[in-house]
Tab-separated table of C-alpha atoms and ligand atoms in Angstrom:
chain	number	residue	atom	x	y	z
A	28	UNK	CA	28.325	76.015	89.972
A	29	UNK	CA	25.697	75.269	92.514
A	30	UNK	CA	22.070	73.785	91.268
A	31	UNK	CA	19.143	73.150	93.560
A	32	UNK	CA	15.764	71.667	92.799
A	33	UNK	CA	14.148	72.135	96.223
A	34	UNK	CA	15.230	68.760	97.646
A	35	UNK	CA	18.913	68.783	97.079
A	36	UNK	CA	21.876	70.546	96.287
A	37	UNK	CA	24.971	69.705	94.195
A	38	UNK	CA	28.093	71.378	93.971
A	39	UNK	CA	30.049	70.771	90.819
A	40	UNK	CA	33.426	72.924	90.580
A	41	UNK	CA	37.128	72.524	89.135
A	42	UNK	CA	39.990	74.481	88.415
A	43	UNK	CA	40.364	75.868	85.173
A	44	UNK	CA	38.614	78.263	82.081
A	45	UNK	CA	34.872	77.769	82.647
A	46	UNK	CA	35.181	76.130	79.085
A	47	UNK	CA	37.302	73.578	80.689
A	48	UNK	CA	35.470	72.811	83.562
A	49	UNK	CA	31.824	72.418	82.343
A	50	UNK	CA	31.103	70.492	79.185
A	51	UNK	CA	27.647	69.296	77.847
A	52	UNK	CA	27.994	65.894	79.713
A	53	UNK	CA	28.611	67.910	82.502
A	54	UNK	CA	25.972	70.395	82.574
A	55	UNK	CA	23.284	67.639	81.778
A	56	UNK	CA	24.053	66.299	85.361
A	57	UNK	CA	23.408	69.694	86.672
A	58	UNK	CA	19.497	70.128	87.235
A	59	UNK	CA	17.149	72.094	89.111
A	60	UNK	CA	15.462	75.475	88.739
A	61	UNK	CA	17.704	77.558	91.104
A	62	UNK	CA	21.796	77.951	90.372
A	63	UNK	CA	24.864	79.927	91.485
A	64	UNK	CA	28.349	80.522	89.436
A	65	UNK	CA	31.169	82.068	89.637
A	66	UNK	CA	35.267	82.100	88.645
A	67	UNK	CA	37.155	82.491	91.920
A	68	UNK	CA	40.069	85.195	91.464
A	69	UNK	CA	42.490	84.632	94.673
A	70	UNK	CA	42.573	87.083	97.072
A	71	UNK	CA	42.308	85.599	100.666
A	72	UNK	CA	43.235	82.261	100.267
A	73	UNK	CA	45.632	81.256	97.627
A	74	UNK	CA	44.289	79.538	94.339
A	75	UNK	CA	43.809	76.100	94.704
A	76	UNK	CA	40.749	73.605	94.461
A	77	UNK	CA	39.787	73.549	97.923
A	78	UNK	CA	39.154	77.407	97.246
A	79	UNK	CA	36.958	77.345	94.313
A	80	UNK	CA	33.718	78.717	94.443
A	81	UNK	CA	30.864	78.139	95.872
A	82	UNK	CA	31.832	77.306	98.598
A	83	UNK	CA	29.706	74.526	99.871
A	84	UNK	CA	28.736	73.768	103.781
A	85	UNK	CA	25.787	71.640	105.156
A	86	UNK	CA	24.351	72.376	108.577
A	87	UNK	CA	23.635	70.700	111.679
A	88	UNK	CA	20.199	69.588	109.714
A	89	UNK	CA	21.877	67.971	107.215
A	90	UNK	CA	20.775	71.205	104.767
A	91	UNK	CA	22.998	72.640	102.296
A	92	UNK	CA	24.518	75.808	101.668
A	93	UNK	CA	26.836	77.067	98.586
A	94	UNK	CA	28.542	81.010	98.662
A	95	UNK	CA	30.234	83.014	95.698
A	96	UNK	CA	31.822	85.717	96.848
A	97	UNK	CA	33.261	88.557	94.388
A	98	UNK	CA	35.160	90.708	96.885
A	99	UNK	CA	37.909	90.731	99.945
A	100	UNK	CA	37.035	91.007	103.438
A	101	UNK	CA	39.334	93.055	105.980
A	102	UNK	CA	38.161	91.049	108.962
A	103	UNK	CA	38.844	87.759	108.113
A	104	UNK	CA	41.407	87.373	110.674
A	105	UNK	CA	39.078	88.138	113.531
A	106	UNK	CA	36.387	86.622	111.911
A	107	UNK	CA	38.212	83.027	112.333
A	108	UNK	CA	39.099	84.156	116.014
A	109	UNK	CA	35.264	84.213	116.941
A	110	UNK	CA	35.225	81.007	115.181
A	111	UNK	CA	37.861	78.975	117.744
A	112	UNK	CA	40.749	79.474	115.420
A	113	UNK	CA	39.655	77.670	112.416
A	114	UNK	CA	37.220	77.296	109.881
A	115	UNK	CA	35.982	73.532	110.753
A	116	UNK	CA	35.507	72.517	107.114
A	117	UNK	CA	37.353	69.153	105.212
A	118	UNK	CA	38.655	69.369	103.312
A	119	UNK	CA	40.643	72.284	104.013
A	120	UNK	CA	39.890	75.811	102.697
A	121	UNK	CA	41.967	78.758	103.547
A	122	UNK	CA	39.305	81.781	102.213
A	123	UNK	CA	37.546	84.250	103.574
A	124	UNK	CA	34.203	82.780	101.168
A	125	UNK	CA	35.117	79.473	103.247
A	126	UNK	CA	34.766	81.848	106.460
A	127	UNK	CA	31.444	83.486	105.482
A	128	UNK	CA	29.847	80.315	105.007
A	129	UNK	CA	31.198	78.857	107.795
A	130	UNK	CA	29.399	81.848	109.995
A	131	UNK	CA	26.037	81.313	108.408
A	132	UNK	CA	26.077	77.563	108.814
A	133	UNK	CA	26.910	78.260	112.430
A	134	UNK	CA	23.684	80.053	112.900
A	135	UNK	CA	21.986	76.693	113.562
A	136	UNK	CA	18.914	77.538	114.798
A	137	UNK	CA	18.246	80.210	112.284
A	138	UNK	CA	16.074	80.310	108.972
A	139	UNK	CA	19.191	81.123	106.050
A	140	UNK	CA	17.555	84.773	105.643
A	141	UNK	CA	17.994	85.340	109.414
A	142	UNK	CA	21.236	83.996	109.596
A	143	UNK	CA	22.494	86.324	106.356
A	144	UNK	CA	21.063	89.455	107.878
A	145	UNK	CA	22.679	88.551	111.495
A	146	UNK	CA	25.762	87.434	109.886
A	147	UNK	CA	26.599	90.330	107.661
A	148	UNK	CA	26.621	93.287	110.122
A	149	UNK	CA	29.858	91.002	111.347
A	150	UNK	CA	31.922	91.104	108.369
A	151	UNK	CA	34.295	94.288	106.819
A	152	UNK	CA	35.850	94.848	103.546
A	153	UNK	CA	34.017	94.218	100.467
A	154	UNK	CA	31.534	91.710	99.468
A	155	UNK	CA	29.049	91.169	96.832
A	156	UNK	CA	27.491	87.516	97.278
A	157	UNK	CA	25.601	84.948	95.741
A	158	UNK	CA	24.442	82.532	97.963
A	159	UNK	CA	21.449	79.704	97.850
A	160	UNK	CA	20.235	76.371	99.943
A	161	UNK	CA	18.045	73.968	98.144
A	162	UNK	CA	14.667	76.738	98.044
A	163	UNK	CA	16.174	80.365	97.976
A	164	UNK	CA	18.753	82.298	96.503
A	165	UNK	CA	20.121	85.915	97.742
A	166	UNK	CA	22.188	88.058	96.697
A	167	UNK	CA	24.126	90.675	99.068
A	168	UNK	CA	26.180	93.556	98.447
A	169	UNK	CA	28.303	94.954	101.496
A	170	UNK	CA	27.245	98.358	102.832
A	171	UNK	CA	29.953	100.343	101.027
A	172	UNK	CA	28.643	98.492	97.757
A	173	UNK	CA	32.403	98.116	96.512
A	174	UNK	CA	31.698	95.684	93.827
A	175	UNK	CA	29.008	95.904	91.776
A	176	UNK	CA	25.643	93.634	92.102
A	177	UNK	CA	23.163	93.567	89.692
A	178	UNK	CA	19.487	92.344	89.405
A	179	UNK	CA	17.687	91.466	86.062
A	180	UNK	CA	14.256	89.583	84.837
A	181	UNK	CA	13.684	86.773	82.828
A	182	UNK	CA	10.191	85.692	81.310
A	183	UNK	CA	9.997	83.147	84.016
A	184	UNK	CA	12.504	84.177	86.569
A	185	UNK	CA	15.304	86.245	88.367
A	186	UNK	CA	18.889	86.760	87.437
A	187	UNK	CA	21.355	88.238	90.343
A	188	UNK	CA	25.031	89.099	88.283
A	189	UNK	CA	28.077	91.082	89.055
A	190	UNK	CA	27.495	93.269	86.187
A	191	UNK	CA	24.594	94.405	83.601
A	192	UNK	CA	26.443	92.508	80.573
A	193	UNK	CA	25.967	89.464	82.426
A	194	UNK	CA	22.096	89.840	82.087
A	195	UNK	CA	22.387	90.681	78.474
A	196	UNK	CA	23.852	87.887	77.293
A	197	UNK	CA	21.259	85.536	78.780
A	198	UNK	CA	18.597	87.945	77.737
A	199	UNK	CA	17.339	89.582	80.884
A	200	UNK	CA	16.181	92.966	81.299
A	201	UNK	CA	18.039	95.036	83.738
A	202	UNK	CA	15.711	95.727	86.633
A	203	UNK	CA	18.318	97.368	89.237
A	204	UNK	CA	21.145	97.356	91.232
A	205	UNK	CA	20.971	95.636	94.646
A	206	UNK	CA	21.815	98.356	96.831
A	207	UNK	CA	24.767	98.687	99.651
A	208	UNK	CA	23.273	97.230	102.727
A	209	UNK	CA	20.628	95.291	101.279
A	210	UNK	CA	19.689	91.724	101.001
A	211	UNK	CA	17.764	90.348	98.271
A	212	UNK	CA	15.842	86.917	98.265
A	213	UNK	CA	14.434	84.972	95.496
A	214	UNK	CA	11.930	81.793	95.628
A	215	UNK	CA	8.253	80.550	94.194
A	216	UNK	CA	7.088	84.203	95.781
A	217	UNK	CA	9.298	85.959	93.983
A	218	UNK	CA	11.837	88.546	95.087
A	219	UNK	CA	11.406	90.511	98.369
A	220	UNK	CA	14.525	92.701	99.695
A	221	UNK	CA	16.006	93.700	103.078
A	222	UNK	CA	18.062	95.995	104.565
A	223	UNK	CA	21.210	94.959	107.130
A	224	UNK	CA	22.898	98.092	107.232
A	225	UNK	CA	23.056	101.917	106.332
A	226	UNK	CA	24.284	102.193	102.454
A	227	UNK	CA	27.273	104.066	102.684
A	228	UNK	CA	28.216	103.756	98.769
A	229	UNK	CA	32.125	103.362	97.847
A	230	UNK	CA	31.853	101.988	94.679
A	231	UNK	CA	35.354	100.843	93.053
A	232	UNK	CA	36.187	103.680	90.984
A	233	UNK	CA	38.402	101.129	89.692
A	234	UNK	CA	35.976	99.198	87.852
A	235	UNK	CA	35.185	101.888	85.646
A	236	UNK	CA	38.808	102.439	84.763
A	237	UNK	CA	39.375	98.160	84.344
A	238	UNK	CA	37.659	96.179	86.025
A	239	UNK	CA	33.719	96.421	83.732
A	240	UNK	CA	32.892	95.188	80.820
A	241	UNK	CA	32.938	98.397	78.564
A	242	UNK	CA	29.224	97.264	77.769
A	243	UNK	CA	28.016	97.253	80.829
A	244	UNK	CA	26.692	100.098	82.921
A	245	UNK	CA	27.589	100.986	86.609
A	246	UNK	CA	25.305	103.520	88.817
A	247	UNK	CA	23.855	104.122	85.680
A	248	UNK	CA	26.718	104.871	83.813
A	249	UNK	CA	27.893	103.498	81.012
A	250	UNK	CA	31.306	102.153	80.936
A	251	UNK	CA	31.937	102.425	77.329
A	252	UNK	CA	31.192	105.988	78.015
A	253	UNK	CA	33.046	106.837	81.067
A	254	UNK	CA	36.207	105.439	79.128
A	255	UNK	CA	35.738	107.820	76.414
A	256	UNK	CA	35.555	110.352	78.671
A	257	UNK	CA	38.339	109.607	80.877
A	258	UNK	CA	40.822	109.574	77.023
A	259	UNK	CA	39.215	113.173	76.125
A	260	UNK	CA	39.965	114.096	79.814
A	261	UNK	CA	43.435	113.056	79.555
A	262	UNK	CA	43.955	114.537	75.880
A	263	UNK	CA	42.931	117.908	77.515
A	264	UNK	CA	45.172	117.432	80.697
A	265	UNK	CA	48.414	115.607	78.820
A	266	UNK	CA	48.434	116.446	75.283
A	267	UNK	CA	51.507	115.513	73.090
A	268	UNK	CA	52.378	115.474	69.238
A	269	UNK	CA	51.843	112.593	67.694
A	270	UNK	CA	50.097	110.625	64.439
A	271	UNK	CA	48.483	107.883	65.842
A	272	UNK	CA	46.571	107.076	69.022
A	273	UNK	CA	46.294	103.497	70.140
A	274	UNK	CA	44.910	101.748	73.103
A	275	UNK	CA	45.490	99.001	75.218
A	276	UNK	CA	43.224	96.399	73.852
A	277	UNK	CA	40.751	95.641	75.166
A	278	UNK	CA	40.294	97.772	78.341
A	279	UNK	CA	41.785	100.776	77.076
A	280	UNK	CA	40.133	100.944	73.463
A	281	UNK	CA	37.327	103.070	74.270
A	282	UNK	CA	39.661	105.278	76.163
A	283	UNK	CA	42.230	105.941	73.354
A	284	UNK	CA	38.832	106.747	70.981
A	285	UNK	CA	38.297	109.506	73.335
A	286	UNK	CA	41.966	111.053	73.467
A	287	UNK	CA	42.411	110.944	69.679
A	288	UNK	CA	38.418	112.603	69.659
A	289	UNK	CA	39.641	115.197	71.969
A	290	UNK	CA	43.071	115.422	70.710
A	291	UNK	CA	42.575	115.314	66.762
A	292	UNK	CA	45.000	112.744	66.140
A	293	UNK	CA	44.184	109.801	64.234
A	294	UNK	CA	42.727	106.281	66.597
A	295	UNK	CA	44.257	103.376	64.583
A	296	UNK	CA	44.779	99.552	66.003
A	297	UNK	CA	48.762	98.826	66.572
A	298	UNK	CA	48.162	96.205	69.050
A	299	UNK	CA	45.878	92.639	68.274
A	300	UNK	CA	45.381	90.632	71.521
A	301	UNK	CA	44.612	87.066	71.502
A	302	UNK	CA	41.436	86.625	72.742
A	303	UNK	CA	41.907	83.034	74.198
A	304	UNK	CA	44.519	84.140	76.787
A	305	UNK	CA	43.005	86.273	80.020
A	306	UNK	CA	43.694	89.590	81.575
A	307	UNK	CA	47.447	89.987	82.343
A	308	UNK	CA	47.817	92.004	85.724
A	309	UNK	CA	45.224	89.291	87.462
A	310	UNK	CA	47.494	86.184	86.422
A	311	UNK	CA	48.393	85.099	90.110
A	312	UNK	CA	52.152	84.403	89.782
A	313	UNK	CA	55.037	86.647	88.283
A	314	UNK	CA	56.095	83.734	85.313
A	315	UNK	CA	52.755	83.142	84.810
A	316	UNK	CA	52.630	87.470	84.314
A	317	UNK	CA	55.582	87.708	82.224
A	318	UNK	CA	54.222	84.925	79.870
A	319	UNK	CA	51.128	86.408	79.661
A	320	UNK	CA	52.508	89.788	78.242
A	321	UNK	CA	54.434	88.216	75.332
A	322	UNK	CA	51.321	85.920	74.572
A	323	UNK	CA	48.758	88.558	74.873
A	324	UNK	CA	49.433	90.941	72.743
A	325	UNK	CA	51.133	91.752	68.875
A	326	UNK	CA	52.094	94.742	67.270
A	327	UNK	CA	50.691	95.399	63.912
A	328	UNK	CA	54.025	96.386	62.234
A	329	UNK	CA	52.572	97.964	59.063
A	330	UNK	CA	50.460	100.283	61.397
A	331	UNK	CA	53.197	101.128	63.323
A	332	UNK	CA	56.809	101.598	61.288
A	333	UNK	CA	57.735	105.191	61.489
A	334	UNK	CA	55.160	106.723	63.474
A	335	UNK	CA	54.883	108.800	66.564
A	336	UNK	CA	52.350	106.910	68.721
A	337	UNK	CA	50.634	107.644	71.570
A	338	UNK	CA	49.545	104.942	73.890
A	339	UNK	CA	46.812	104.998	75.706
A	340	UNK	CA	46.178	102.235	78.730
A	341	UNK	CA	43.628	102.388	81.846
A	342	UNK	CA	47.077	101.563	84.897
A	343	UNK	CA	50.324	101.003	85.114
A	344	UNK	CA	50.340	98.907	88.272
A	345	UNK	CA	53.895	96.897	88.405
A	346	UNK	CA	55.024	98.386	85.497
A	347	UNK	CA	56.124	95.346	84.076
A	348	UNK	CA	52.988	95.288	81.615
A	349	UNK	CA	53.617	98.641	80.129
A	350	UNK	CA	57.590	98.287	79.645
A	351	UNK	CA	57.070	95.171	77.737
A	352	UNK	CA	54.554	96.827	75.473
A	353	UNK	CA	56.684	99.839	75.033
A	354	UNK	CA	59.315	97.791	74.154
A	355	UNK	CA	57.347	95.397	71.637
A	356	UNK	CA	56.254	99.014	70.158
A	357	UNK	CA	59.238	100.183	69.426
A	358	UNK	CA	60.716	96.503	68.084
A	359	UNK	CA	58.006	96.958	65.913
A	360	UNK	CA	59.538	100.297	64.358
A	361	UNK	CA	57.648	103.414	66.253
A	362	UNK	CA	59.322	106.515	66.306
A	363	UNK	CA	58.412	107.290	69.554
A	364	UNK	CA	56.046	105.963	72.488
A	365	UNK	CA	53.903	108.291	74.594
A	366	UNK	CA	52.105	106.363	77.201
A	367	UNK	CA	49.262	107.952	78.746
A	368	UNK	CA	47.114	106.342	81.506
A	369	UNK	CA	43.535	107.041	82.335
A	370	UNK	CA	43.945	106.669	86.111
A	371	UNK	CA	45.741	108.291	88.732
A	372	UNK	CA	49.645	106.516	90.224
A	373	UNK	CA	48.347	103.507	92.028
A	374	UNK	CA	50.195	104.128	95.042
A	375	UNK	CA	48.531	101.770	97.650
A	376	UNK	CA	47.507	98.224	97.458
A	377	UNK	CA	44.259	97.324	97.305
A	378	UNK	CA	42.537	95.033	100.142
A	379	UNK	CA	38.591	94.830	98.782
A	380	UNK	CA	39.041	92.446	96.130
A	381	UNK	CA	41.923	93.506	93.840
A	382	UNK	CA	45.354	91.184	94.195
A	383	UNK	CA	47.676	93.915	94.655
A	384	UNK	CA	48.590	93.860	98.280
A	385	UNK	CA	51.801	95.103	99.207
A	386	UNK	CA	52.972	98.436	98.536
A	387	UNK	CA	56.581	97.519	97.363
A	388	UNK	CA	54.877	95.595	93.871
A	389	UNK	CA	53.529	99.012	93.048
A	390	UNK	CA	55.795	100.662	91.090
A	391	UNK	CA	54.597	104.231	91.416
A	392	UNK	CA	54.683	103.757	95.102
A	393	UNK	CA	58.563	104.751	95.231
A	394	UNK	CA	58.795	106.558	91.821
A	395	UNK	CA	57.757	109.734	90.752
A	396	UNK	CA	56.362	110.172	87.052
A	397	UNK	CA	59.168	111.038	84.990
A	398	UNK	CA	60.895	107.728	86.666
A	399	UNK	CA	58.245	105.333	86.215
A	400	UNK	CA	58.418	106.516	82.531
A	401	UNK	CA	62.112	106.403	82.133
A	402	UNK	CA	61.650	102.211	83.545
A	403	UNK	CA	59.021	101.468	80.803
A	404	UNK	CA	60.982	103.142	78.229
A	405	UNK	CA	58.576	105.457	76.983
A	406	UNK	CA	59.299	109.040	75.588
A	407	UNK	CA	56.588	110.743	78.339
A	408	UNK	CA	54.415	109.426	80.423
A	409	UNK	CA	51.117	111.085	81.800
A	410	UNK	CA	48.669	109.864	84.269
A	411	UNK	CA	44.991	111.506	84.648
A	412	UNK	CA	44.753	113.292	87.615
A	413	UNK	CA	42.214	112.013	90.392
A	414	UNK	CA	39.891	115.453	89.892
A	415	UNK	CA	39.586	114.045	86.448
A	416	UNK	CA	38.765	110.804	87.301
A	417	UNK	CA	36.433	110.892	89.910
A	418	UNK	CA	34.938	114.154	88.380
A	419	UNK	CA	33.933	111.814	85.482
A	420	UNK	CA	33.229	108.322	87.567
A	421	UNK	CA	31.100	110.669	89.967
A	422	UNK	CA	28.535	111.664	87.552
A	423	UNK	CA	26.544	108.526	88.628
A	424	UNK	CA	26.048	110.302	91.823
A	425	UNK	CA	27.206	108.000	93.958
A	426	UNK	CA	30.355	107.661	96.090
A	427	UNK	CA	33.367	106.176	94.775
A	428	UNK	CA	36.456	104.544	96.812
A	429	UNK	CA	39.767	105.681	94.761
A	430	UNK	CA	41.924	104.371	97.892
A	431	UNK	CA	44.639	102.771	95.837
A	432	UNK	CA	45.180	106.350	94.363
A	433	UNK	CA	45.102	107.997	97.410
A	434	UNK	CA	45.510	105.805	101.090
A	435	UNK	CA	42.194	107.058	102.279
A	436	UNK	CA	40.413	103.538	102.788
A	437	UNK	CA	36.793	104.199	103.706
A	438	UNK	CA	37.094	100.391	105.776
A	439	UNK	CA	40.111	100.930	107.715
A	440	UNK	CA	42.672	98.128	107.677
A	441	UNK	CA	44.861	96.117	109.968
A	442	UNK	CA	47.680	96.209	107.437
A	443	UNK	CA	49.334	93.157	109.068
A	444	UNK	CA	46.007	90.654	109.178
A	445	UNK	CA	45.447	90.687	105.479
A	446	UNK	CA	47.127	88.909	102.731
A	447	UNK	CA	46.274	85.949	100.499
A	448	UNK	CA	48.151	83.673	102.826
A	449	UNK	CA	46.488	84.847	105.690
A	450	UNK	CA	44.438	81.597	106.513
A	451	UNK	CA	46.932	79.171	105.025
A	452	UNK	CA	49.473	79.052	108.352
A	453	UNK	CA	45.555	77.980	110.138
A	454	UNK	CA	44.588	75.420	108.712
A	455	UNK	CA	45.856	71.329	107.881
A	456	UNK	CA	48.074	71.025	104.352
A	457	UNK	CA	46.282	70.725	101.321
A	458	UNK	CA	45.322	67.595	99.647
A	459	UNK	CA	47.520	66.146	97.256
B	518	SF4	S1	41.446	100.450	96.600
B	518	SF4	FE1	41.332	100.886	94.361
B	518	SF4	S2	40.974	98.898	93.373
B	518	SF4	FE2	40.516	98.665	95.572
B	518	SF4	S3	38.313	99.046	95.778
B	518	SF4	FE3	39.321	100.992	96.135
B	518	SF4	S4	39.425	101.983	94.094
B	518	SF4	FE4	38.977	99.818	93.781
């Protein structure tokens, strides 16, 4: 977290569950009436302390800046280039965040709202920032509007968050989304906005499908809703026999509700997930993966014994995930396993924000469907076709990016400058 109270700023950040890194002693140190969070999930820049966020920088006037950043930029490479090779900050950071606040700290003799809407036109990929000195805070969202960016009101201020759940838990009022393009700023005047480039709106049709909150609400969609839609798709387009639908808690819950809707086969619960342990697929290292599956989830046997289940998830992505679950299934006692996934074969990797990036850790990138099913063990598998998908997403109105489905990236990408080790080789070793 960053807190300012007009005179300074103070950076306080760790590794670790929020729960773990902030504790009442803590927080009572941080004080001021302006403040930036966030939980760093690696993309550029592997996950270490010297990459948590915000990223904190102080200019040539001894001011300070602090960045979150909930995105991946495509440019970061040439970004660093323009820069003389290396981000000049100690100690050592190896993110493109790190980069993005090294550009706006280089614009020395501009005010920080001049500086963001000079600096932004510069960068590619996706980007939805926080960012704040010791009077103002903004919050940008890149032109294709990727990642989501959300404004609500309090009584007696502003809240900027990445989605709309964010603002109900602290009990603001959703007053809109910050738009592609557009720069918001909020001080003692208030909030005023500004625009830094044509919206051209790609937002990650992947969110809807995993990424949200089901409670929150996306272009004015909801994402509880969406899911259910996206299940009663796929119970139209892939329907099977069966006497029980299930879904992959928690993401795919609201999905499976909609395929046994559509489908007139019982929803039950066969699978309880431990709710201290995170999300499974965005664990950064393979044995920290594999642990996660066996720890995440347990079959409820009683539910299970004898039955012909059909298994509803939102992506099969390595495929690891899904085999293991498949396999705990039928350990359990099921008769047979139908998997059926509310999103298209994720063919291509992902390079705005999602840690996926090389084609060969995708498993449907080489397999077709029948082979991806006959690796997870299941007795059919089914994916929703894209139509589907998008036709539902798409009702906000807006434009989605479903390049990991299809290769069409609407930022093209140097394949070979992007990668989470990309800045690493740049810069000095870590400190111990
Ligand atoms: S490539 Fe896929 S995961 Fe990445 S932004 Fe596009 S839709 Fe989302």
């Amino acid at each position: 977290m960053a807190v300012a109270d007009g005179n300074s700023l103070l950076v306080y950040k760790d590794m670790g569950l929020v729960s773990q890194v902030f504790d009442e002693t803590t927080l009572q140190t941080l004080q001021g009436h302006l403040a930036i969070g966030h939980t760093r999930y690696s993309t550029t820049g592997s996950s270490r302390w010297e990459n948590a966020q915000p990223a904190f920088k102080t200019n040539a006037a001894g001011g300070g800046l602090a960045v979150a950043h909930n995105g991946n930029l495509t440019n970061t490479a040439s970004l660093v280039a323009r820069l003389g090779g290396q981000p000049t900050c100690r100690p050592p950071a190896s993110s493109d965040t790190e980069v993005v606040a090294e550009l706006l700290v280089g614009e020395a003799d501009l005010p920080l709202e001049e500086a963001v809407v000079r600096t932004m036109p510069r960068l590619e990929g996706a980007y939805s920032l926080v960012l704040m000195d010791e009077r103002t805070l903004y919050g940008v969202r890149d032109p294709h509007g990727f990642r989501p960016l959300v404004i609500g009101k309090l009584p007696g201020g502003w809240v900027i968050a990445s989605e709309t759940a964010a603002l109900d838990i602290v009990g603001a009022s959703f007053v809109r989304e910050v738009d592609p393009g557009e720069v918001v700023a909020v001080d003692e005047r208030g909030l005023r906005s500004r625009r830094f480039s044509e919206p051209d709106p790609h937002l990650c049709v992947f969110e809807y499908v995993y990424l949200a909150r089901a409670d929150s609400t996306l272009a004015g969609r909801s994402v509880h809703q969406v899911r259910r839609e996206l299940g009663a798709c796929l119970a139209r387009e892939a329907p099977v026999e069966g006497d029980l639908v299930i879904g992959v808690p928690d993401t795919a819950t609201s999905a499976a509700a909609g395929y046994a809707e559509a489908s007139g086969i019982p929803f039950g619960e066969g699978l309880m997930k431990n709710r201290y342990v995170g999300r499974t697929f965005i664990q950064p290292t393979q044995t920290m993966r594999q642990l996660g599956i066996r720890i995440k989830l347990n079959p409820l046997r009683e539910t299970i014994r004898g039955r012909r289940l059909v298994v509803v998830d939102d992506s099969i992505v390595r495929g690891n995930t899904t085999k293991a679950i498949v396999g705990m299934l039928r350990e359990a006692g099921a008769l047979q396993v139908h998997v059926r996934i509310t999103s298209p074969p994720v063919r291509w990797p992902c390079f705005y924000g999602i840690d996926m990036p090389t084609r060969s850790e995708l498993i449907a990138s080489d397999l077709l469907t029948d082979e991806v099913g006959a690796y997870i063990g299941a007795d059919s598998l089914a994916y929703l076709s894209l139509e589907a998908l998008a036709g539902t997403a798409q009702a906000g109105g807006r434009g989605l990016c479903s390049a990991c489905f299809t290769g069409g990236y609407p930022v093209p990408v140097d394949t070979q400058a992007q990668g989470k080790a990309l800045l690493e080789g740049l810069l000095p070793p870590s400190r111990p």
